[in-house]
Amino acid sequence: AQKVTQAQTEISVVEKEDVTLDCVYETRDTTYYLFWYKQPPSGELVFLIRRNSFDEQNEISGRYSWNFQKSTSSFNFTITASQVVDSAVYFCALSDLGNNLFFGTGTRLTVIP
Amino acid sequence: NAGVMQNPRHLVRRRGQEARLRCSPMKGHSHVYWYRQLPEEGLKFMVYLQKENIIDESGMPKERFSAEFPKEGPSILRIQQVVRGDSAAYFCASSPRPGFGVGSEASYEQYFGPGTRLTVT
């Protein structure tokens, strides 16, 4: 069965600090997809990244970067030079080749000005 | 291209009433997914529908909940005789193809709507 664990329930950082959000997953499938979503205070879900299990190359997009390590079943998300607008709940999710996403319980990030 | 639309955005119902949540997928998308987010929790899959068919309802409670996606019109998630425990955010997602395919094709992506927040009083 698929499972996603986000052990950090809440994190607070001061603006301009770097912060890493952890995500550990479990699956028996060899082909799967990993995602990160952002849920700002307004409540909608904003897609950030999608990664397939065959591509372990780390990705950087502006201040965001992702570290995918199959050996430790982790897909961590780092925000560099955090800003107040980064304050949100961040969800990691997993899918096999099926039809639905399995979400972690989320990490609430608060960036203090 | 308009995104996934959900209405109403907020819905208040008294215990025992019915709640009807609507989801209009993105243009060209014929696959719809419903997820529920209980307070302070992650989203949990409820049901996956294609036009006029329920494909996977493994996450749907056995009683009081039903979903449809008719040939014309939006997908509807219906909750009969609501109870306080039904209070949650209900998200709809749509995609142009089923599953997540192989590779990184964006066409398999699920696009989420803004959600409907149901409060049962």
Coordinates of C-alpha atoms in Angstrom, one line a residue:
Chain A
A1 CA 0.0 0.0 0.0
Q2 CA 1.1 3.5 -0.6
K3 CA 1.9 5.8 2.3
V4 CA 3.4 9.3 2.6
T5 CA 4.9 10.6 5.8
Q6 CA 5.5 14.2 6.5
A7 CA 6.9 14.1 10.0
Q8 CA 7.2 17.9 10.4
T9 CA 3.8 19.2 11.4
E10 CA 4.8 22.8 11.7
I11 CA 7.9 24.8 11.0
S12 CA 8.6 28.5 11.6
V13 CA 11.5 30.3 10.1
V14 CA 12.6 33.9 9.9
E15 CA 12.4 35.5 6.5
K16 CA 15.4 34.9 4.3
E17 CA 16.3 31.7 6.1
D18 CA 16.4 28.4 4.1
V19 CA 14.0 25.7 5.0
T20 CA 13.7 22.0 4.1
L21 CA 10.4 20.1 4.2
D22 CA 10.8 16.4 4.5
C23 CA 8.8 13.7 2.8
V24 CA 9.2 10.0 3.1
Y25 CA 7.1 7.6 1.1
E26 CA 6.3 3.9 0.9
T27 CA 5.3 1.9 -2.1
R28 CA 5.8 -1.5 -3.6
D29 CA 5.5 -0.3 -7.1
T30 CA 8.6 0.3 -9.2
T31 CA 6.9 2.9 -11.3
Y32 CA 5.4 5.8 -9.3
Y33 CA 5.1 9.6 -9.2
L34 CA 5.8 12.0 -6.5
F35 CA 4.3 15.5 -6.1
W36 CA 4.4 18.6 -4.0
Y37 CA 1.5 20.9 -3.6
K38 CA 1.1 24.2 -1.8
Q39 CA -2.0 25.2 0.0
P40 CA -1.9 28.9 0.9
P41 CA -4.3 30.4 3.5
S42 CA -6.9 31.0 0.8
G43 CA -7.3 27.2 0.6
E44 CA -6.7 26.2 -3.0
L45 CA -4.2 23.6 -4.0
V46 CA -1.3 24.8 -6.1
F47 CA 0.8 22.3 -8.0
L48 CA 4.5 22.7 -7.6
I49 CA 6.3 19.6 -9.0
R50 CA 5.8 16.1 -10.3
R51 CA 8.6 13.6 -10.5
N52 CA 8.5 10.0 -11.8
S53 CA 10.4 7.2 -10.2
F54 CA 12.9 6.8 -13.0
D55 CA 14.2 10.3 -12.8
E56 CA 16.3 10.9 -9.7
Q57 CA 17.8 14.1 -11.0
N58 CA 17.4 16.9 -8.5
E59 CA 15.4 19.9 -9.7
I60 CA 15.7 23.6 -9.1
S61 CA 13.1 26.2 -9.9
G62 CA 13.9 29.7 -8.7
R63 CA 14.1 29.5 -4.9
Y64 CA 12.6 26.0 -4.8
S65 CA 14.6 22.8 -5.1
W66 CA 13.7 19.2 -4.7
N67 CA 16.0 16.3 -3.7
F68 CA 14.7 12.8 -4.7
Q69 CA 16.6 9.9 -3.2
K70 CA 15.2 6.5 -4.0
S71 CA 17.7 4.8 -1.6
T72 CA 16.0 6.5 1.3
S73 CA 12.5 6.8 -0.2
S74 CA 12.6 10.5 0.3
F75 CA 11.5 13.5 -1.8
N76 CA 12.5 16.6 0.2
F77 CA 11.7 20.2 -0.7
T78 CA 13.9 23.1 0.1
I79 CA 13.0 26.8 -0.1
T80 CA 15.9 29.1 -0.3
A81 CA 15.7 32.7 1.1
S82 CA 12.2 32.2 2.4
Q83 CA 9.6 34.9 2.0
V84 CA 6.4 35.7 3.9
V85 CA 4.4 34.6 0.8
D86 CA 5.8 31.1 1.2
S87 CA 3.7 30.7 4.4
A88 CA 1.3 27.9 3.6
V89 CA 0.7 24.2 4.2
Y90 CA 2.8 22.0 1.9
F91 CA 1.7 18.5 0.9
C92 CA 3.7 15.7 -0.5
A93 CA 1.8 13.1 -2.5
L94 CA 2.4 9.8 -4.2
S95 CA 0.7 7.9 -7.0
D96 CA 1.3 4.7 -8.8
L97 CA -0.1 4.2 -12.3
G98 CA -3.5 4.1 -10.8
N99 CA -6.1 6.8 -10.6
N100 CA -5.6 8.6 -7.3
L101 CA -3.1 10.5 -5.2
F102 CA -2.0 9.6 -1.7
F103 CA -1.3 12.7 0.3
G104 CA 0.8 13.2 3.4
T105 CA -0.7 15.1 6.3
G106 CA 1.1 18.3 5.4
T107 CA 3.7 20.6 6.9
R108 CA 2.5 24.1 7.9
L109 CA 5.3 26.6 7.2
T110 CA 5.2 30.0 8.8
V111 CA 7.7 32.6 7.6
I112 CA 8.1 35.4 10.1
P113 CA 9.0 38.8 8.7
Chain B
N1 CA -8.7 28.1 -20.7
A2 CA -10.7 28.2 -17.4
G3 CA -9.5 26.0 -14.6
V4 CA -11.5 23.5 -12.7
M5 CA -14.6 25.1 -11.2
Q6 CA -16.3 24.1 -8.0
N7 CA -19.4 25.6 -6.5
P8 CA -20.4 26.6 -4.1
R9 CA -17.2 27.6 -2.4
H10 CA -18.8 27.5 1.0
L11 CA -21.8 25.5 2.0
V12 CA -23.6 25.4 5.3
R13 CA -26.0 22.6 6.1
R14 CA -27.9 21.5 9.2
R15 CA -27.6 18.0 10.4
G16 CA -29.9 15.7 8.3
Q17 CA -30.0 17.9 5.2
E18 CA -28.5 17.1 1.9
A19 CA -25.4 18.6 0.4
R20 CA -24.7 18.8 -3.3
L21 CA -21.3 19.8 -4.5
R22 CA -20.6 20.6 -8.1
C23 CA -17.4 20.3 -10.2
S24 CA -16.9 21.5 -13.7
P25 CA -13.7 20.0 -15.1
M26 CA -11.3 21.8 -17.3
K27 CA -12.3 22.0 -21.0
G28 CA -11.4 18.8 -22.7
H29 CA -11.1 16.8 -19.5
S30 CA -13.3 13.8 -19.1
H31 CA -11.8 12.3 -15.9
V32 CA -12.9 13.7 -12.5
Y33 CA -11.6 12.9 -9.0
W34 CA -13.0 13.8 -5.7
Y35 CA -10.9 14.2 -2.5
R36 CA -11.9 15.1 1.0
Q37 CA -9.7 17.1 3.4
L38 CA -10.7 16.9 7.0
P39 CA -9.5 19.7 9.3
E40 CA -5.8 19.6 9.9
E41 CA -5.3 16.6 7.6
G42 CA -4.2 15.8 4.1
L43 CA -6.5 15.0 1.2
K44 CA -8.0 11.6 0.9
F45 CA -9.2 10.1 -2.4
M46 CA -12.9 9.4 -2.5
V47 CA -13.9 8.5 -6.1
Y48 CA -12.8 8.6 -9.7
L49 CA -15.3 9.1 -12.5
Q50 CA -15.3 9.2 -16.2
K51 CA -18.3 10.5 -18.2
E52 CA -21.3 8.5 -17.1
N53 CA -19.2 5.9 -15.3
I54 CA -17.8 5.4 -11.8
I55 CA -14.4 3.8 -12.2
D56 CA -13.1 3.7 -8.7
E57 CA -15.1 4.5 -5.5
S58 CA -12.8 2.7 -3.1
G59 CA -12.5 5.8 -0.9
M60 CA -16.1 6.6 -0.8
P61 CA -18.0 6.0 2.5
K62 CA -20.5 3.2 1.9
E63 CA -23.6 5.1 3.1
R64 CA -25.0 8.6 2.4
F65 CA -22.4 9.5 -0.2
S66 CA -22.8 9.2 -4.0
A67 CA -21.2 10.7 -7.1
E68 CA -22.1 11.1 -10.7
F69 CA -20.6 12.6 -13.8
P70 CA -23.3 12.8 -16.4
K71 CA -22.9 13.1 -20.1
E72 CA -23.8 16.8 -19.9
G73 CA -23.1 19.1 -17.0
P74 CA -20.9 19.0 -14.0
S75 CA -19.9 16.2 -11.7
I76 CA -22.0 16.1 -8.6
L77 CA -20.9 14.8 -5.1
R78 CA -24.0 14.2 -3.1
I79 CA -24.1 13.7 0.7
Q80 CA -27.4 12.7 2.2
Q81 CA -28.4 13.3 5.8
V82 CA -25.2 15.2 6.6
V83 CA -23.6 14.8 10.0
R84 CA -21.1 17.0 11.8
G85 CA -18.3 14.6 10.8
D86 CA -18.9 15.5 7.1
S87 CA -17.6 19.0 7.7
A88 CA -14.5 19.2 5.5
A89 CA -13.1 20.7 2.4
Y90 CA -14.0 18.7 -0.7
F91 CA -11.7 19.1 -3.7
C92 CA -12.3 18.1 -7.3
A93 CA -9.6 17.4 -9.8
S94 CA -9.7 16.7 -13.5
S95 CA -7.4 15.3 -16.1
P96 CA -7.6 14.6 -19.8
R97 CA -6.4 11.0 -19.4
P98 CA -6.7 8.3 -16.8
G99 CA -4.0 7.5 -14.4
F100 CA -0.5 9.0 -14.6
G101 CA 0.9 7.3 -17.6
V102 CA 4.5 6.7 -18.1
G103 CA 7.1 9.4 -18.4
S104 CA 6.5 13.0 -17.6
E105 CA 3.7 13.9 -19.9
A106 CA 1.8 16.9 -18.5
S107 CA -1.3 15.6 -20.1
Y108 CA -1.7 13.1 -17.3
E109 CA -1.7 15.8 -14.6
Q110 CA -4.6 16.2 -12.2
Y111 CA -5.7 19.8 -11.9
F112 CA -7.4 20.8 -8.7
G113 CA -10.3 23.1 -8.2
P114 CA -10.5 25.6 -5.4
G115 CA -12.6 23.3 -3.2
T116 CA -15.9 23.5 -1.4
R117 CA -15.9 24.0 2.3
L118 CA -18.8 22.2 3.9
T119 CA -19.9 23.1 7.4
V120 CA -22.5 21.0 9.1
T121 CA -24.2 22.8 12.1

